[in-house]
């Protein structure tokens, strides 16, 4: 059974009958929804969500958010039960996703959350009360 057959059955049930014109009209409306929900923003959002979908990376963003200041890469080791290499990899992924910024300060790299990271965490925190 094709998806348009199912759609036609659904519309017939909901509207008490429908023809090809009603199906085509609804398909056009659904395509508009698809376009509005997609686009380049969708890829950016998936990149952000993917970057946060790892315990180490999520903890790093949370730590930076709570610190409300930049932290040196070396300050994460005592807080996370992973290797220095894993921390560096996580920070690189978070930087690529636009969730943290880094700057070089002599021989050290310092990180801070971006406004987008802060907004994502605030949204997550706020959703807990819903």
PDB file of C-alpha atoms in Angstrom:
ATOM      1  CA  UNK A   1       0.000   0.000   0.000  1.00  0.00           C
ATOM      2  CA  UNK A   2       1.456   3.350  -0.990  1.00  0.00           C
ATOM      3  CA  UNK A   3       1.661   6.316   1.350  1.00  0.00           C
ATOM      4  CA  UNK A   4      -0.850   8.232  -0.776  1.00  0.00           C
ATOM      5  CA  UNK A   5      -3.308   5.332  -0.491  1.00  0.00           C
ATOM      6  CA  UNK A   6      -3.037   5.506   3.272  1.00  0.00           C
ATOM      7  CA  UNK A   7      -3.392   9.290   3.158  1.00  0.00           C
ATOM      8  CA  UNK A   8      -6.495   8.982   0.991  1.00  0.00           C
ATOM      9  CA  UNK A   9      -8.025   6.493   3.449  1.00  0.00           C
ATOM     10  CA  UNK A  10      -7.180   8.790   6.350  1.00  0.00           C
ATOM     11  CA  UNK A  11      -8.701  11.827   4.665  1.00  0.00           C
ATOM     12  CA  UNK A  12     -11.802   9.820   3.751  1.00  0.00           C
ATOM     13  CA  UNK A  13     -12.208   8.791   7.390  1.00  0.00           C
ATOM     14  CA  UNK A  14     -11.586  12.297   8.712  1.00  0.00           C
ATOM     15  CA  UNK A  15     -13.532  14.250   6.111  1.00  0.00           C
ATOM     16  CA  UNK A  16     -16.193  11.784   5.125  1.00  0.00           C
ATOM     17  CA  UNK A  17     -14.800  11.174   1.673  1.00  0.00           C
ATOM     18  CA  UNK A  18     -12.152  12.658  -0.554  1.00  0.00           C
ATOM     19  CA  UNK A  19     -10.932  12.616  -4.089  1.00  0.00           C
ATOM     20  CA  UNK A  20      -7.617  13.086  -5.805  1.00  0.00           C
ATOM     21  CA  UNK A  21      -7.905  16.858  -5.484  1.00  0.00           C
ATOM     22  CA  UNK A  22      -8.155  16.675  -1.690  1.00  0.00           C
ATOM     23  CA  UNK A  23      -5.205  14.270  -1.526  1.00  0.00           C
ATOM     24  CA  UNK A  24      -3.093  16.519  -3.754  1.00  0.00           C
ATOM     25  CA  UNK A  25      -4.023  19.570  -1.684  1.00  0.00           C
ATOM     26  CA  UNK A  26      -3.044  17.817   1.534  1.00  0.00           C
ATOM     27  CA  UNK A  27       0.195  16.551  -0.019  1.00  0.00           C
ATOM     28  CA  UNK A  28       1.080  20.132  -0.937  1.00  0.00           C
ATOM     29  CA  UNK A  29       0.380  21.245   2.656  1.00  0.00           C
ATOM     30  CA  UNK A  30       2.524  18.402   4.008  1.00  0.00           C
ATOM     31  CA  UNK A  31       5.376  19.304   1.639  1.00  0.00           C
ATOM     32  CA  UNK A  32       5.275  22.868   2.970  1.00  0.00           C
ATOM     33  CA  UNK A  33       5.573  21.477   6.503  1.00  0.00           C
ATOM     34  CA  UNK A  34       8.511  19.349   5.421  1.00  0.00           C
ATOM     35  CA  UNK A  35      10.319  22.341   3.909  1.00  0.00           C
ATOM     36  CA  UNK A  36       9.606  24.514   6.961  1.00  0.00           C
ATOM     37  CA  UNK A  37      10.965  21.826   9.302  1.00  0.00           C
ATOM     38  CA  UNK A  38      14.111  21.195   7.264  1.00  0.00           C
ATOM     39  CA  UNK A  39      16.738  23.270   5.618  1.00  0.00           C
ATOM     40  CA  UNK A  40      20.201  24.192   6.807  1.00  0.00           C
ATOM     41  CA  UNK A  41      18.942  24.823  10.333  1.00  0.00           C
ATOM     42  CA  UNK A  42      18.016  21.148  10.638  1.00  0.00           C
ATOM     43  CA  UNK A  43      21.603  20.087   9.966  1.00  0.00           C
ATOM     44  CA  UNK A  44      22.906  22.620  12.507  1.00  0.00           C
ATOM     45  CA  UNK A  45      20.411  21.390  15.103  1.00  0.00           C
ATOM     46  CA  UNK A  46      21.328  17.746  14.505  1.00  0.00           C
ATOM     47  CA  UNK A  47      25.000  18.622  14.830  1.00  0.00           C
ATOM     48  CA  UNK A  48      24.303  20.360  18.157  1.00  0.00           C
ATOM     49  CA  UNK A  49      22.183  17.492  19.467  1.00  0.00           C
ATOM     50  CA  UNK A  50      24.738  14.937  18.309  1.00  0.00           C
ATOM     51  CA  UNK A  51      27.509  16.811  20.099  1.00  0.00           C
ATOM     52  CA  UNK A  52      25.507  16.822  23.328  1.00  0.00           C
ATOM     53  CA  UNK A  53      24.503  13.164  22.979  1.00  0.00           C
ATOM     54  CA  UNK A  54      27.621  11.910  24.714  1.00  0.00           C
ATOM     55  CA  UNK A  55      28.120  11.917  28.478  1.00  0.00           C
ATOM     56  CA  UNK A  56      31.620  13.399  28.426  1.00  0.00           C
ATOM     57  CA  UNK A  57      30.721  16.186  25.997  1.00  0.00           C
ATOM     58  CA  UNK A  58      27.498  16.972  27.831  1.00  0.00           C
ATOM     59  CA  UNK A  59      29.318  17.147  31.177  1.00  0.00           C
ATOM     60  CA  UNK A  60      31.936  19.471  29.705  1.00  0.00           C
ATOM     61  CA  UNK A  61      29.271  21.876  28.468  1.00  0.00           C
ATOM     62  CA  UNK A  62      27.474  21.684  31.833  1.00  0.00           C
ATOM     63  CA  UNK A  63      30.724  22.335  33.730  1.00  0.00           C
ATOM     64  CA  UNK A  64      31.546  25.334  31.550  1.00  0.00           C
ATOM     65  CA  UNK A  65      28.014  26.658  31.957  1.00  0.00           C
ATOM     66  CA  UNK A  66      28.109  26.358  35.740  1.00  0.00           C
ATOM     67  CA  UNK A  67      31.641  27.785  35.944  1.00  0.00           C
ATOM     68  CA  UNK A  68      30.411  30.910  34.147  1.00  0.00           C
ATOM     69  CA  UNK A  69      34.022  31.475  33.115  1.00  0.00           C
ATOM     70  CA  UNK A  70      36.551  29.919  30.828  1.00  0.00           C
ATOM     71  CA  UNK A  71      38.402  26.811  31.930  1.00  0.00           C
ATOM     72  CA  UNK A  72      41.738  25.422  30.875  1.00  0.00           C
ATOM     73  CA  UNK A  73      41.744  22.039  29.194  1.00  0.00           C
ATOM     74  CA  UNK A  74      43.774  20.675  32.123  1.00  0.00           C
ATOM     75  CA  UNK A  75      40.982  21.534  34.573  1.00  0.00           C
ATOM     76  CA  UNK A  76      38.640  18.924  33.094  1.00  0.00           C
ATOM     77  CA  UNK A  77      40.829  15.889  33.908  1.00  0.00           C
ATOM     78  CA  UNK A  78      40.090  15.856  37.656  1.00  0.00           C
ATOM     79  CA  UNK A  79      36.374  16.186  36.926  1.00  0.00           C
ATOM     80  CA  UNK A  80      35.898  13.541  34.238  1.00  0.00           C
ATOM     81  CA  UNK A  81      36.685   9.847  34.358  1.00  0.00           C
ATOM     82  CA  UNK A  82      38.151   9.726  30.842  1.00  0.00           C
ATOM     83  CA  UNK A  83      41.585  10.101  29.260  1.00  0.00           C
ATOM     84  CA  UNK A  84      43.102  13.445  28.322  1.00  0.00           C
ATOM     85  CA  UNK A  85      42.806  12.348  24.705  1.00  0.00           C
ATOM     86  CA  UNK A  86      39.053  11.774  25.126  1.00  0.00           C
ATOM     87  CA  UNK A  87      38.702  15.226  26.691  1.00  0.00           C
ATOM     88  CA  UNK A  88      40.577  16.850  23.811  1.00  0.00           C
ATOM     89  CA  UNK A  89      38.459  14.965  21.289  1.00  0.00           C
ATOM     90  CA  UNK A  90      35.261  15.986  23.089  1.00  0.00           C
ATOM     91  CA  UNK A  91      36.313  19.634  23.211  1.00  0.00           C
ATOM     92  CA  UNK A  92      37.129  19.551  19.512  1.00  0.00           C
ATOM     93  CA  UNK A  93      33.703  18.129  18.671  1.00  0.00           C
ATOM     94  CA  UNK A  94      31.987  20.732  20.885  1.00  0.00           C
ATOM     95  CA  UNK A  95      33.979  23.498  19.214  1.00  0.00           C
ATOM     96  CA  UNK A  96      33.042  22.222  15.762  1.00  0.00           C
ATOM     97  CA  UNK A  97      29.372  22.133  16.811  1.00  0.00           C
ATOM     98  CA  UNK A  98      29.542  25.759  17.959  1.00  0.00           C
ATOM     99  CA  UNK A  99      28.938  24.928  21.622  1.00  0.00           C
ATOM    100  CA  UNK A 100      32.279  26.067  23.004  1.00  0.00           C
ATOM    101  CA  UNK A 101      34.932  28.543  21.977  1.00  0.00           C
ATOM    102  CA  UNK A 102      38.610  28.106  22.585  1.00  0.00           C
ATOM    103  CA  UNK A 103      41.475  30.491  22.795  1.00  0.00           C
ATOM    104  CA  UNK A 104      45.156  29.942  23.184  1.00  0.00           C
ATOM    105  CA  UNK A 105      46.728  31.541  26.231  1.00  0.00           C
ATOM    106  CA  UNK A 106      50.452  30.878  26.043  1.00  0.00           C
ATOM    107  CA  UNK A 107      50.823  27.112  25.993  1.00  0.00           C
ATOM    108  CA  UNK A 108      47.314  26.514  27.372  1.00  0.00           C
ATOM    109  CA  UNK A 109      43.949  26.326  25.670  1.00  0.00           C
ATOM    110  CA  UNK A 110      40.988  27.817  27.454  1.00  0.00           C
ATOM    111  CA  UNK A 111      37.338  27.072  26.742  1.00  0.00           C
ATOM    112  CA  UNK A 112      34.034  28.783  27.411  1.00  0.00           C
ATOM    113  CA  UNK A 113      30.446  27.995  26.417  1.00  0.00           C
ATOM    114  CA  UNK A 114      28.848  29.851  23.534  1.00  0.00           C
ATOM    115  CA  UNK A 115      25.496  31.608  23.867  1.00  0.00           C
ATOM    116  CA  UNK A 116      23.975  28.732  21.880  1.00  0.00           C
ATOM    117  CA  UNK A 117      25.235  26.205  24.436  1.00  0.00           C
ATOM    118  CA  UNK A 118      23.840  28.313  27.239  1.00  0.00           C
ATOM    119  CA  UNK A 119      20.481  28.599  25.475  1.00  0.00           C
ATOM    120  CA  UNK A 120      20.340  24.814  24.924  1.00  0.00           C
ATOM    121  CA  UNK A 121      21.073  24.122  28.600  1.00  0.00           C
ATOM    122  CA  UNK A 122      18.558  26.703  29.779  1.00  0.00           C
ATOM    123  CA  UNK A 123      15.941  25.102  27.512  1.00  0.00           C
ATOM    124  CA  UNK A 124      16.747  21.645  28.886  1.00  0.00           C
ATOM    125  CA  UNK A 125      16.631  22.881  32.452  1.00  0.00           C
ATOM    126  CA  UNK A 126      13.323  24.639  31.840  1.00  0.00           C
ATOM    127  CA  UNK A 127      11.785  21.561  30.248  1.00  0.00           C
ATOM    128  CA  UNK A 128      12.231  19.609  33.474  1.00  0.00           C
ATOM    129  CA  UNK A 129       9.475  21.664  35.115  1.00  0.00           C
ATOM    130  CA  UNK A 130       6.951  20.933  32.369  1.00  0.00           C
TER     131      UNK A 130
END
